[in-house]
Amino acid sequence: MMHLLIVEDERILSGEIRRFLEKEGFVCDEAHTGRIASDKIFSNEYDMILLDLGLPDYEGLDLLRESIRNKGTASVIILSARTAIEDKIKGLDLGADDYLSKPFSMIELKSRILAVTRRKHGLKGNIIHAHGLEVDLDKRKAFFNEHEIQLTKKEYDIFSFLILNKNKVTTRLQISEHIWGDIFEENYNSNYIDVHVKNIRKKLSEFLEGDFLETVRGIGFRFNE
Ligand code: CA
């Protein structure tokens, strides 16, 4: 559901974060140098960037400035061994959303990611409510009156992304990038996403009256509330 970039030159830690988050359902990309991170940030639309300030080839705060200038939509959590309070304040002043000091536990990292996501979408808890539906972002499940709606992983990813962005049009390109982590021409051109959306609609219709998942012709989809 979420496309995330891990900027960390300690490869073991970077790999550990990636494996943990992928198991939790995130789509992850890694950059082990500031230069690669800078390129990736420029050419991808990430939901979130986990940014180590201590990189060998780049001043971490410069990368933060760049990422905020280029891609205003990505949230940024700083990961740093630097305990200097000035760095923390500078990072938050520049627009980082949160700051995590090393060492941290993976559970803590996940809860910070969820907290930043909630804030970004104006949510109070990990559960999104709409039309009697409940989408639990932590458990990655959707319910209607406590009955679980049996969605496949991809269906859940698409549905939760649309409901997080409810009342806004989400393009096929955005869905492709957020779900698959990349823009694959074939996904984008084919009706792959449409087939998933059709299946989601069918499953919702067993519980809900009315179709709230609107196809916006030629553009994408919008969940209306
Ligand atoms: Ca480092």
mmCIF file of C-alpha atoms and ligand atoms in Angstrom:
data_model
loop_
_atom_site.group_PDB
_atom_site.id
_atom_site.type_symbol
_atom_site.label_atom_id
_atom_site.label_comp_id
_atom_site.label_asym_id
_atom_site.label_seq_id
_atom_site.Cartn_x
_atom_site.Cartn_y
_atom_site.Cartn_z
ATOM 1 C CA MET A 1 0.000 0.000 0.000
ATOM 2 C CA MET A 2 2.892 2.238 0.626
ATOM 3 C CA HIS A 3 5.944 2.872 -1.525
ATOM 4 C CA LEU A 4 8.904 3.621 0.642
ATOM 5 C CA LEU A 5 12.552 4.550 0.049
ATOM 6 C CA ILE A 6 15.163 3.488 2.592
ATOM 7 C CA VAL A 7 18.211 5.761 2.427
ATOM 8 C CA GLU A 8 20.864 4.084 4.542
ATOM 9 C CA ASP A 9 24.523 3.350 3.853
ATOM 10 C CA GLU A 10 24.730 0.563 6.438
ATOM 11 C CA ARG A 11 23.654 -2.245 4.144
ATOM 12 C CA ILE A 12 22.918 -4.740 6.903
ATOM 13 C CA LEU A 13 20.577 -2.329 8.649
ATOM 14 C CA SER A 14 19.042 -1.260 5.344
ATOM 15 C CA GLY A 15 18.356 -4.893 4.407
ATOM 16 C CA GLU A 16 16.930 -5.616 7.833
ATOM 17 C CA ILE A 17 14.516 -2.672 7.582
ATOM 18 C CA ARG A 18 13.537 -3.717 4.072
ATOM 19 C CA ARG A 19 12.809 -7.339 4.967
ATOM 20 C CA PHE A 20 10.785 -6.315 7.996
ATOM 21 C CA LEU A 21 8.711 -3.717 6.156
ATOM 22 C CA GLU A 22 8.115 -5.963 3.145
ATOM 23 C CA LYS A 23 6.763 -8.616 5.462
ATOM 24 C CA GLU A 24 4.435 -5.926 6.826
ATOM 25 C CA GLY A 25 3.150 -5.240 3.323
ATOM 26 C CA PHE A 26 5.179 -2.195 2.277
ATOM 27 C CA VAL A 27 6.866 -1.842 -1.104
ATOM 28 C CA CYS A 28 10.469 -0.855 -0.469
ATOM 29 C CA ASP A 29 13.353 0.545 -2.427
ATOM 30 C CA GLU A 30 16.876 0.982 -1.072
ATOM 31 C CA ALA A 31 19.565 3.587 -1.716
ATOM 32 C CA HIS A 32 22.960 3.111 -0.095
ATOM 33 C CA THR A 33 24.462 6.419 -1.169
ATOM 34 C CA GLY A 34 23.169 9.960 -1.193
ATOM 35 C CA ARG A 35 23.732 10.223 -4.919
ATOM 36 C CA ILE A 36 21.556 7.197 -5.714
ATOM 37 C CA ALA A 37 18.955 8.413 -3.225
ATOM 38 C CA SER A 38 18.882 11.793 -4.921
ATOM 39 C CA ASP A 39 18.285 10.171 -8.338
ATOM 40 C CA LYS A 40 15.582 7.880 -7.010
ATOM 41 C CA ILE A 41 13.777 10.678 -5.206
ATOM 42 C CA PHE A 42 13.830 12.703 -8.382
ATOM 43 C CA SER A 43 12.354 9.966 -10.577
ATOM 44 C CA ASN A 44 9.887 8.204 -8.272
ATOM 45 C CA GLU A 45 6.857 9.251 -6.310
ATOM 46 C CA TYR A 46 7.455 7.795 -2.859
ATOM 47 C CA ASP A 47 4.930 7.892 -0.038
ATOM 48 C CA MET A 48 7.687 7.965 2.500
ATOM 49 C CA ILE A 49 11.446 8.317 2.765
ATOM 50 C CA LEU A 50 13.420 6.885 5.676
ATOM 51 C CA LEU A 51 16.503 9.041 5.691
ATOM 52 C CA ASP A 52 19.811 8.376 7.422
ATOM 53 C CA LEU A 53 21.536 11.734 7.906
ATOM 54 C CA GLY A 54 25.031 10.237 8.095
ATOM 55 C CA LEU A 55 25.831 9.335 4.490
ATOM 56 C CA PRO A 56 29.383 9.037 3.149
ATOM 57 C CA ASP A 57 28.902 11.111 0.012
ATOM 58 C CA TYR A 58 26.167 13.548 0.856
ATOM 59 C CA GLU A 59 25.109 15.874 3.602
ATOM 60 C CA GLY A 60 21.903 14.269 4.876
ATOM 61 C CA LEU A 61 20.204 17.592 5.541
ATOM 62 C CA ASP A 62 20.879 18.640 1.932
ATOM 63 C CA LEU A 63 19.156 15.475 0.758
ATOM 64 C CA LEU A 64 16.232 16.331 2.998
ATOM 65 C CA ARG A 65 16.033 19.822 1.469
ATOM 66 C CA GLU A 66 16.133 18.286 -1.987
ATOM 67 C CA SER A 67 13.480 15.690 -1.307
ATOM 68 C CA ILE A 68 11.133 18.274 0.128
ATOM 69 C CA ARG A 69 11.707 20.620 -2.775
ATOM 70 C CA ASN A 70 11.295 17.927 -5.432
ATOM 71 C CA LYS A 71 8.599 15.757 -3.997
ATOM 72 C CA GLY A 72 6.439 17.534 -1.537
ATOM 73 C CA THR A 73 4.161 14.524 -1.144
ATOM 74 C CA ALA A 74 6.649 12.122 0.445
ATOM 75 C CA SER A 75 6.754 12.035 4.224
ATOM 76 C CA VAL A 76 10.232 11.892 5.703
ATOM 77 C CA ILE A 77 11.375 10.113 8.844
ATOM 78 C CA ILE A 78 14.977 10.807 9.782
ATOM 79 C CA LEU A 79 16.969 7.830 11.052
ATOM 80 C CA SER A 80 20.125 8.934 12.710
ATOM 81 C CA ALA A 81 22.811 7.965 15.115
ATOM 82 C CA ARG A 82 23.538 11.623 15.615
ATOM 83 C CA THR A 83 22.316 12.589 18.983
ATOM 84 C CA ALA A 84 22.953 16.266 18.454
ATOM 85 C CA ILE A 85 19.774 18.066 19.295
ATOM 86 C CA GLU A 86 20.520 20.747 16.663
ATOM 87 C CA ASP A 87 20.355 18.149 13.889
ATOM 88 C CA LYS A 88 17.015 16.945 15.107
ATOM 89 C CA ILE A 89 15.606 20.450 15.313
ATOM 90 C CA LYS A 90 17.080 21.413 11.945
ATOM 91 C CA GLY A 91 15.588 18.302 10.328
ATOM 92 C CA LEU A 92 12.137 18.927 11.730
ATOM 93 C CA ASP A 93 12.386 22.617 10.827
ATOM 94 C CA LEU A 94 13.203 21.680 7.258
ATOM 95 C CA GLY A 95 10.006 19.670 7.096
ATOM 96 C CA ALA A 96 10.844 16.124 8.196
ATOM 97 C CA ASP A 97 7.812 14.462 9.785
ATOM 98 C CA ASP A 98 9.559 12.540 12.509
ATOM 99 C CA TYR A 99 12.956 11.579 13.863
ATOM 100 C CA LEU A 100 14.111 8.199 15.113
ATOM 101 C CA SER A 101 17.418 7.752 16.922
ATOM 102 C CA LYS A 102 19.497 4.648 16.307
ATOM 103 C CA PRO A 103 19.311 2.017 17.542
ATOM 104 C CA PHE A 104 15.546 1.592 17.227
ATOM 105 C CA SER A 105 13.319 -1.452 17.158
ATOM 106 C CA MET A 106 11.490 -2.459 13.982
ATOM 107 C CA ILE A 107 8.201 -2.368 15.889
ATOM 108 C CA GLU A 108 8.879 1.237 16.846
ATOM 109 C CA LEU A 109 9.763 2.100 13.255
ATOM 110 C CA LYS A 110 6.485 0.627 12.029
ATOM 111 C CA SER A 111 4.448 2.482 14.630
ATOM 112 C CA ARG A 112 6.168 5.781 13.659
ATOM 113 C CA ILE A 113 5.440 5.109 9.969
ATOM 114 C CA LEU A 114 1.778 4.483 10.760
ATOM 115 C CA ALA A 115 1.619 7.596 12.964
ATOM 116 C CA VAL A 116 3.092 9.806 10.228
ATOM 117 C CA THR A 117 0.660 8.286 7.705
ATOM 118 C CA ARG A 118 -2.276 8.974 10.012
ATOM 119 C CA ARG A 119 -1.228 12.593 10.439
ATOM 120 C CA LYS A 120 -0.745 13.037 6.707
ATOM 121 C CA HIS A 121 -4.296 11.857 6.043
ATOM 122 C CA GLY A 122 -5.844 13.514 9.090
ATOM 123 C CA LEU A 123 -6.746 10.232 10.789
ATOM 124 C CA LYS A 124 -6.959 9.730 14.532
ATOM 125 C CA GLY A 125 -6.391 5.977 14.648
ATOM 126 C CA ASN A 126 -5.247 3.196 12.357
ATOM 127 C CA ILE A 127 -8.810 2.515 11.246
ATOM 128 C CA ILE A 128 -10.514 4.373 8.421
ATOM 129 C CA HIS A 129 -14.312 4.453 8.525
ATOM 130 C CA ALA A 130 -16.594 5.053 5.559
ATOM 131 C CA HIS A 131 -20.155 3.910 4.840
ATOM 132 C CA GLY A 132 -19.992 1.350 7.672
ATOM 133 C CA LEU A 133 -16.733 -0.008 6.289
ATOM 134 C CA GLU A 134 -13.658 -0.238 8.443
ATOM 135 C CA VAL A 135 -10.198 -0.505 6.993
ATOM 136 C CA ASP A 136 -7.573 -1.432 9.554
ATOM 137 C CA LEU A 137 -4.217 -0.108 8.299
ATOM 138 C CA ASP A 138 -2.285 -1.984 10.957
ATOM 139 C CA LYS A 139 -3.904 -5.400 10.466
ATOM 140 C CA ARG A 140 -4.303 -4.755 6.727
ATOM 141 C CA LYS A 141 -7.887 -5.969 6.663
ATOM 142 C CA ALA A 142 -11.267 -4.516 5.694
ATOM 143 C CA PHE A 143 -14.496 -5.111 7.606
ATOM 144 C CA PHE A 144 -18.184 -4.335 7.355
ATOM 145 C CA ASN A 145 -20.076 -4.642 10.644
ATOM 146 C CA GLU A 146 -17.292 -6.844 11.959
ATOM 147 C CA HIS A 147 -17.485 -9.216 9.005
ATOM 148 C CA GLU A 148 -14.186 -9.387 7.228
ATOM 149 C CA ILE A 149 -14.282 -8.620 3.517
ATOM 150 C CA GLN A 150 -12.033 -11.255 1.987
ATOM 151 C CA LEU A 151 -9.746 -9.220 -0.219
ATOM 152 C CA THR A 152 -6.586 -10.537 -1.836
ATOM 153 C CA LYS A 153 -3.342 -8.729 -0.993
ATOM 154 C CA LYS A 154 -3.428 -6.647 -4.187
ATOM 155 C CA GLU A 155 -7.117 -5.867 -3.741
ATOM 156 C CA TYR A 156 -6.489 -4.724 -0.185
ATOM 157 C CA ASP A 157 -3.549 -2.587 -1.335
ATOM 158 C CA ILE A 158 -5.606 -0.864 -4.014
ATOM 159 C CA PHE A 159 -8.712 -0.493 -1.860
ATOM 160 C CA SER A 160 -6.858 0.933 1.154
ATOM 161 C CA PHE A 161 -4.988 3.350 -1.110
ATOM 162 C CA LEU A 162 -8.257 4.596 -2.628
ATOM 163 C CA ILE A 163 -9.993 4.921 0.724
ATOM 164 C CA LEU A 164 -6.969 6.747 2.243
ATOM 165 C CA ASN A 165 -7.359 9.227 -0.598
ATOM 166 C CA LYS A 166 -11.145 9.260 -0.492
ATOM 167 C CA ASN A 167 -13.005 11.954 -2.397
ATOM 168 C CA LYS A 168 -9.924 12.537 -4.531
ATOM 169 C CA VAL A 169 -9.249 11.058 -7.944
ATOM 170 C CA THR A 170 -6.409 8.561 -7.870
ATOM 171 C CA THR A 171 -4.872 7.914 -11.271
ATOM 172 C CA ARG A 172 -3.946 4.482 -12.636
ATOM 173 C CA LEU A 173 -0.362 5.717 -12.777
ATOM 174 C CA GLN A 174 -0.392 6.550 -9.070
ATOM 175 C CA ILE A 175 -1.927 3.192 -8.211
ATOM 176 C CA SER A 176 0.662 1.401 -10.303
ATOM 177 C CA GLU A 177 3.517 3.266 -8.680
ATOM 178 C CA HIS A 178 2.245 2.840 -5.128
ATOM 179 C CA ILE A 179 1.285 -0.813 -5.424
ATOM 180 C CA TRP A 180 4.004 -2.192 -7.659
ATOM 181 C CA GLY A 181 6.659 0.311 -6.654
ATOM 182 C CA ASP A 182 7.303 1.264 -10.210
ATOM 183 C CA ILE A 183 5.536 2.378 -13.312
ATOM 184 C CA PHE A 184 5.307 -0.694 -15.476
ATOM 185 C CA GLU A 185 4.063 0.173 -18.913
ATOM 186 C CA GLU A 186 2.143 -3.064 -19.237
ATOM 187 C CA ASN A 187 0.327 -2.602 -15.918
ATOM 188 C CA TYR A 188 -0.428 0.946 -16.796
ATOM 189 C CA ASN A 189 -1.687 0.247 -20.274
ATOM 190 C CA SER A 190 -3.518 -2.969 -19.641
ATOM 191 C CA ASN A 191 -6.707 -3.243 -17.681
ATOM 192 C CA TYR A 192 -4.901 -5.002 -14.850
ATOM 193 C CA ILE A 193 -5.914 -2.409 -12.260
ATOM 194 C CA ASP A 194 -9.454 -2.285 -13.634
ATOM 195 C CA VAL A 195 -9.812 -6.031 -13.125
ATOM 196 C CA HIS A 196 -8.776 -5.675 -9.481
ATOM 197 C CA VAL A 197 -11.151 -2.757 -8.970
ATOM 198 C CA LYS A 198 -13.970 -4.756 -10.528
ATOM 199 C CA ASN A 199 -13.307 -7.597 -8.077
ATOM 200 C CA ILE A 200 -13.184 -5.180 -5.137
ATOM 201 C CA ARG A 201 -16.549 -3.723 -6.224
ATOM 202 C CA LYS A 202 -18.054 -7.173 -6.433
ATOM 203 C CA LYS A 203 -16.860 -8.071 -2.948
ATOM 204 C CA LEU A 204 -18.073 -4.750 -1.493
ATOM 205 C CA SER A 205 -21.474 -5.183 -3.110
ATOM 206 C CA GLU A 206 -22.078 -8.275 -0.970
ATOM 207 C CA PHE A 207 -22.085 -5.948 2.043
ATOM 208 C CA LEU A 208 -22.869 -2.467 0.798
ATOM 209 C CA GLU A 209 -25.747 -1.024 -1.130
ATOM 210 C CA GLY A 210 -24.651 1.533 -3.655
ATOM 211 C CA ASP A 211 -21.375 1.849 -5.484
ATOM 212 C CA PHE A 212 -18.988 4.295 -3.858
ATOM 213 C CA LEU A 213 -16.023 3.275 -5.948
ATOM 214 C CA GLU A 214 -16.322 5.475 -8.964
ATOM 215 C CA THR A 215 -14.428 5.037 -12.218
ATOM 216 C CA VAL A 216 -13.341 8.418 -13.501
ATOM 217 C CA ARG A 217 -13.229 7.883 -17.208
ATOM 218 C CA GLY A 218 -9.783 8.105 -18.734
ATOM 219 C CA ILE A 219 -8.151 9.067 -15.430
ATOM 220 C CA GLY A 220 -8.606 6.632 -12.575
ATOM 221 C CA PHE A 221 -10.823 5.999 -9.579
ATOM 222 C CA ARG A 222 -12.359 7.811 -6.658
ATOM 223 C CA PHE A 223 -13.832 6.453 -3.443
ATOM 224 C CA ASN A 224 -16.694 8.773 -2.550
ATOM 225 C CA GLU A 225 -17.926 9.553 0.903
HETATM 226 CA CA CA B 1 25.039 6.128 8.101
#
